[in-house]
XYZ file of C-alpha atoms in Angstrom:
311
model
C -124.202 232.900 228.094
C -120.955 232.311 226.233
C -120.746 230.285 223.264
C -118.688 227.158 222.334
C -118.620 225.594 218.619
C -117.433 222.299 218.103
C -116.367 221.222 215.076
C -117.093 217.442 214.249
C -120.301 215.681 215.630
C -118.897 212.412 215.914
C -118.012 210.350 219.169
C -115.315 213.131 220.391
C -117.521 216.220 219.379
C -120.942 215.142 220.448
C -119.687 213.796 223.965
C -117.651 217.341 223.940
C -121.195 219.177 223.791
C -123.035 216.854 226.145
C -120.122 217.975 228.942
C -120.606 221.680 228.264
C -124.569 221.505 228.291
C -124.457 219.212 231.718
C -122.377 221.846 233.004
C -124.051 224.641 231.691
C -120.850 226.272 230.818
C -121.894 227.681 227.460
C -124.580 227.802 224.566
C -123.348 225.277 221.969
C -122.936 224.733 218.444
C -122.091 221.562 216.965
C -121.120 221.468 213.379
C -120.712 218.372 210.887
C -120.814 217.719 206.871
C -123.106 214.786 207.519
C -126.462 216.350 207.135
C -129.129 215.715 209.583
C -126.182 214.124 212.507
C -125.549 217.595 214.276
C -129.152 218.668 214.132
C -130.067 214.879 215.336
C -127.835 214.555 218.179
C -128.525 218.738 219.069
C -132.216 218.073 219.398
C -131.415 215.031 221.598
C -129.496 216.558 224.025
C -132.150 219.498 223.676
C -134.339 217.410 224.816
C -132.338 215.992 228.411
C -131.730 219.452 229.144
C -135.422 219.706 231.600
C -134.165 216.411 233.020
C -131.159 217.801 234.300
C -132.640 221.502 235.079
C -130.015 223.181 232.585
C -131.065 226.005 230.530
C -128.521 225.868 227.794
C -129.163 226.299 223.616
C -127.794 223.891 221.467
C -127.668 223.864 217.670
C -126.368 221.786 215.283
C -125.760 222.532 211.703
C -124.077 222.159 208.563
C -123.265 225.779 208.010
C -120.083 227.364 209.563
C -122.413 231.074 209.403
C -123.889 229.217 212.803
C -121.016 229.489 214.449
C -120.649 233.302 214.448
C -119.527 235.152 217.398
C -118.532 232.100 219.284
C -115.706 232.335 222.353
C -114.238 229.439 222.000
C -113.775 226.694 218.975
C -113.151 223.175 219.394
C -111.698 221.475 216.989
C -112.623 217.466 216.849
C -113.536 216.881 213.239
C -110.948 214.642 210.913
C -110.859 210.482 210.471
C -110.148 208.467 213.478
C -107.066 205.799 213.409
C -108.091 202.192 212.801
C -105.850 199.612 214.243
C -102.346 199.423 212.872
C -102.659 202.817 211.757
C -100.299 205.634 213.553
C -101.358 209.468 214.118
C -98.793 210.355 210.954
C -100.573 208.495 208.724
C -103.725 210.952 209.244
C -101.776 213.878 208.278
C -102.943 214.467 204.579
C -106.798 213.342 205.157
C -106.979 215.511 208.533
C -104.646 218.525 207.417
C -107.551 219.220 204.520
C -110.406 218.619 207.199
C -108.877 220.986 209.620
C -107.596 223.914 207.587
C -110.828 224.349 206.412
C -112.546 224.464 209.814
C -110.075 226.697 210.802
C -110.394 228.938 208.316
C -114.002 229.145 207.652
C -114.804 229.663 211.883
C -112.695 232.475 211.624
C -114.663 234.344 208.884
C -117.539 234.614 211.666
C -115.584 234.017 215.181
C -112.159 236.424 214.866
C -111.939 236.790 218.445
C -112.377 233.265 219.198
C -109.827 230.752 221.113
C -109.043 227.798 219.491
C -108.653 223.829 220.821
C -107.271 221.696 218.766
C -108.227 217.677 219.230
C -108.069 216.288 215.786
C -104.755 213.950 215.373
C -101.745 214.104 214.643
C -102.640 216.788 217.661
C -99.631 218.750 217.869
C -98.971 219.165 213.905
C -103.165 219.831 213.451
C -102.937 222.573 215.883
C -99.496 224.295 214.225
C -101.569 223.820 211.149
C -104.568 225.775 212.837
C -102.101 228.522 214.078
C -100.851 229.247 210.715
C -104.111 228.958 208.744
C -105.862 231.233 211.667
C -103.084 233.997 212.040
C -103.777 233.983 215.394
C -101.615 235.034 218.224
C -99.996 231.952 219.615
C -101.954 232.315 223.031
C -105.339 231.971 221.414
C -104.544 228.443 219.676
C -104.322 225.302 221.830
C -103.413 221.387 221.057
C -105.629 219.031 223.413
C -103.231 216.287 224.625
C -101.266 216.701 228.001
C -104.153 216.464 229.703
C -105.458 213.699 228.340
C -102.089 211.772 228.329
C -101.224 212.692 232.177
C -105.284 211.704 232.828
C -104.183 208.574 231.347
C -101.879 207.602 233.202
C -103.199 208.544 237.090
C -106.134 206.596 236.063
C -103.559 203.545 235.513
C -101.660 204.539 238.563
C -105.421 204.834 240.974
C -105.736 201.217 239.374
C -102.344 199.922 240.599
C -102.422 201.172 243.766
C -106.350 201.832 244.945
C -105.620 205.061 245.841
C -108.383 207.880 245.185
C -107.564 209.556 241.843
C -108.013 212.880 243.630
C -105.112 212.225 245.178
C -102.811 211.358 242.429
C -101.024 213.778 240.050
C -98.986 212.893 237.019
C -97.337 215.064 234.456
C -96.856 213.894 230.980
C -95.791 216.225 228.565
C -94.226 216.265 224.712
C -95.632 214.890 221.825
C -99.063 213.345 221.679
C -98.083 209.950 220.382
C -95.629 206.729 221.448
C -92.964 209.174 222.345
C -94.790 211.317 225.404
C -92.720 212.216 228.331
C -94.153 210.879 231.147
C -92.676 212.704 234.122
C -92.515 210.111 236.982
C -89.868 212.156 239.143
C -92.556 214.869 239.164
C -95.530 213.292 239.581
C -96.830 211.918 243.166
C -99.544 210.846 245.571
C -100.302 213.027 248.212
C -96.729 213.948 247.692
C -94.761 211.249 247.597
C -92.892 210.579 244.369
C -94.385 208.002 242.670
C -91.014 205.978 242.713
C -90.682 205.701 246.376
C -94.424 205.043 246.342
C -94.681 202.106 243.700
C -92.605 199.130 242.450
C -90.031 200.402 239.749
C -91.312 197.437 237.185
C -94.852 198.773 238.700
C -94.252 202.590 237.046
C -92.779 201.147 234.208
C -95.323 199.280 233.215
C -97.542 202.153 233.893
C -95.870 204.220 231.841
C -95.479 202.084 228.741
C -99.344 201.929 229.009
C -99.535 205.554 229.136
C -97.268 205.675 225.892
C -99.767 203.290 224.231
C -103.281 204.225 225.838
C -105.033 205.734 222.275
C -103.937 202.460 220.448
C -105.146 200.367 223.476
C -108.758 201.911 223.061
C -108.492 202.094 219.293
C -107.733 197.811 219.125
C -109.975 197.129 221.925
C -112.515 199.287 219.913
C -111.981 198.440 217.004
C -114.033 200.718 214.619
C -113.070 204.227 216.109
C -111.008 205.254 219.244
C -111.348 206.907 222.809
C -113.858 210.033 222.574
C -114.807 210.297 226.546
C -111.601 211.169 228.175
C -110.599 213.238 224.885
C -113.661 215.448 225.084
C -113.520 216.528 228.838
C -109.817 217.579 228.637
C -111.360 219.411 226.064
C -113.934 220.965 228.481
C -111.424 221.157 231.193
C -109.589 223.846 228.516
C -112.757 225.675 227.791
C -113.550 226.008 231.185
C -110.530 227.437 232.212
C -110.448 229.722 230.104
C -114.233 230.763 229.976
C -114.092 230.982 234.090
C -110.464 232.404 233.686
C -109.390 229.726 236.017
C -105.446 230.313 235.761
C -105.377 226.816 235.443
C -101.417 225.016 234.814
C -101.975 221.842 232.807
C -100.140 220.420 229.891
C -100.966 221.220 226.765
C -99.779 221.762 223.486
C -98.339 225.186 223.072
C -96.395 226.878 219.973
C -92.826 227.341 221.028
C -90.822 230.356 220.071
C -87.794 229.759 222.395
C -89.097 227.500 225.008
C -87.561 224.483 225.998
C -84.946 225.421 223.333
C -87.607 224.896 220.655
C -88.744 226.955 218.084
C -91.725 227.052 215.390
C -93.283 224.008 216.672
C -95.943 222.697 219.146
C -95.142 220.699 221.760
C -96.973 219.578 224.992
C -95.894 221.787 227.708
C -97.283 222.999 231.218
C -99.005 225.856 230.663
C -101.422 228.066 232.404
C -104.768 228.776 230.981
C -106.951 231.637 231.861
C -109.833 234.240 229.729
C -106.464 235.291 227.514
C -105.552 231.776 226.618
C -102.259 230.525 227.343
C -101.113 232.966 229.855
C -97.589 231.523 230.581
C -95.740 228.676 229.516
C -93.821 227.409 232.371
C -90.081 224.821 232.212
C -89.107 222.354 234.407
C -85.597 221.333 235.242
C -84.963 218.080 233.568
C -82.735 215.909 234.465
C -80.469 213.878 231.989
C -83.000 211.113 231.359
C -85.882 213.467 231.238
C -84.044 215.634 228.591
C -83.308 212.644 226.488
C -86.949 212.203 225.922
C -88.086 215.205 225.721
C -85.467 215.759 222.675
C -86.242 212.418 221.267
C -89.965 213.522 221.635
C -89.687 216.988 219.985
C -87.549 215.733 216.901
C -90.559 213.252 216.259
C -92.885 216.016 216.504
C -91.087 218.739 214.084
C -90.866 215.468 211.543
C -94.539 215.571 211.129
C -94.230 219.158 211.186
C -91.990 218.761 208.579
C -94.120 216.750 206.392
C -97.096 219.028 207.160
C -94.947 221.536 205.036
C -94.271 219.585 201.837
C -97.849 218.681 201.549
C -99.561 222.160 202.624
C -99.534 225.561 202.076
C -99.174 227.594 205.150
């Protein structure tokens, strides 16, 4: 059985190990500073494993030596926004939480991929890169997925079409400048412009732009931790299965896209040696404008990253 530690046994971590136990996709380890929550929520999930006929170990703990060996390390833990509160303004609390569970897994899990889930996503997950060492393929920002999940749930809501059949692509920065790609994304095929309303997509795709905060002030006292954690999964899995599976995701750019030193939500494909290929659209004028407009807001946080961290 493979192994999967998840850093962070709050909403997002804990609903991260109950996917990979249902699936039986890998033993787990779940990992928190709050003493007696991993080990709590473990042994319940421990215990709805002969319910659902999976035979799968989980552990939780407050020591990082429990993580050893693992194959892949997800990274959840850091303070959720509260309402009114953008991803930037998590940068100094979370950069602290997550360079130290980067560097501490990698004392006892050197071979290990990394996902990175913990916002600001894309500047947590250059921040894991650099603290890790790690060749670029082997560290992973959670968001495209999410974001492009997002919005063909809001598009099977519109329309009442089966969200099997629906595919959406957003890619760029996880935050209120994402490029939602409606000129590639479809049902069954058919652009979703000459399939919906213009206003319609619109509207879907400022909702898209603003579907964290939506959960987060509908919520108020945390944010969304179910669709989060299975993009999560849906990482692990391709890679664990080496699925060569193309979804967007947050990738370190050395060239791409015209982008360097940076991570930015791309289409990439994911298989047992992590990001296997990054892959670039043809943009069109409009698209290219946002994409830009989305990168520059990215390398700002990345910026700020810099003057309050060592890397």
């Amino acid at each position: 059985m493979k192994k999967v530690s998840i850093i962070g046994a709050g909403n997002t971590g804990a609903t991260a190990a109950h996917w990979l136990a249902e699936r039986e996709l890998a033993d787990v380890v779940l990992v928190d500073v709050v003493e007696g929550m991993p080990q709590g929520k473990s042994l319940d999930m421990t215990q709805a494993m002969p319910i659902i006929g999976k035979d799968v170990k989980i552990t939780g703990t407050n020591n990082y030596a429990d993580t050893q060996d693992s194959d892949i390390i997800i990274i959840t833990a850091g303070v959720a926004r509260k309402p009114g509160m953008s991803r930037d303004d998590l940068l100094k609390i979370n950069a602290d939480i997550v360079g130290t569970a980067a560097t501490e897994t990698l004392k006892y899990s050197p071979n290990a991929f990394y996902i990175v889930l913990t916002n600001p996503l894309d500047t947590m997950a250059y921040l894991t890169l650099k603290k890790t060492g790690l060749p670029r393929e082997r560290v992973i920002g959670q968001a495209g997925i999410l974001d492009s999940a997002r919005m063909r749930a809001f598009v099977a809501m519109e329309t009442g079409v089966s969200v099997e059949n629906i595919q959406c692509y957003v890619l760029g920065g996880h935050g209120d400048e994402m490029v939602p790609l409606t000129r590639h994304s479809n049902i069954a095929g058919i652009p979703l412009n000459e399939y919906m309303a213009a206003d319609k997509l619109e509207a879907i795709v400022n909702r898209t732009r603003k579907g964290g905060g939506e959960i987060v002030n509908l919520l108020k006292t945390g944010s969304a931790f179910y669709a989060p954690s299975m993009a999560c999964i849906q990482m692990a899995e391709a890679i664990l299965k080496d699925k060569k599976l193309i979804v967007p995701c947050a990738a370190y750019m050395d060239g791409e896209y015209g982008l360097s030193d940076m991570f930015f939500g791309v289409p990439v494909m994911l298989g047992a040696k992590g990001i296997e290929r990054i892959f670039e659209y043809k943009f069109n004028d409009a698209e290219k404008a946002m994409f830009e407009k989305s990168a520059a807001s990215v390398k700002e946080t990345h910026e700020a990253l810099k003057s309050l961290v060592s890397l």
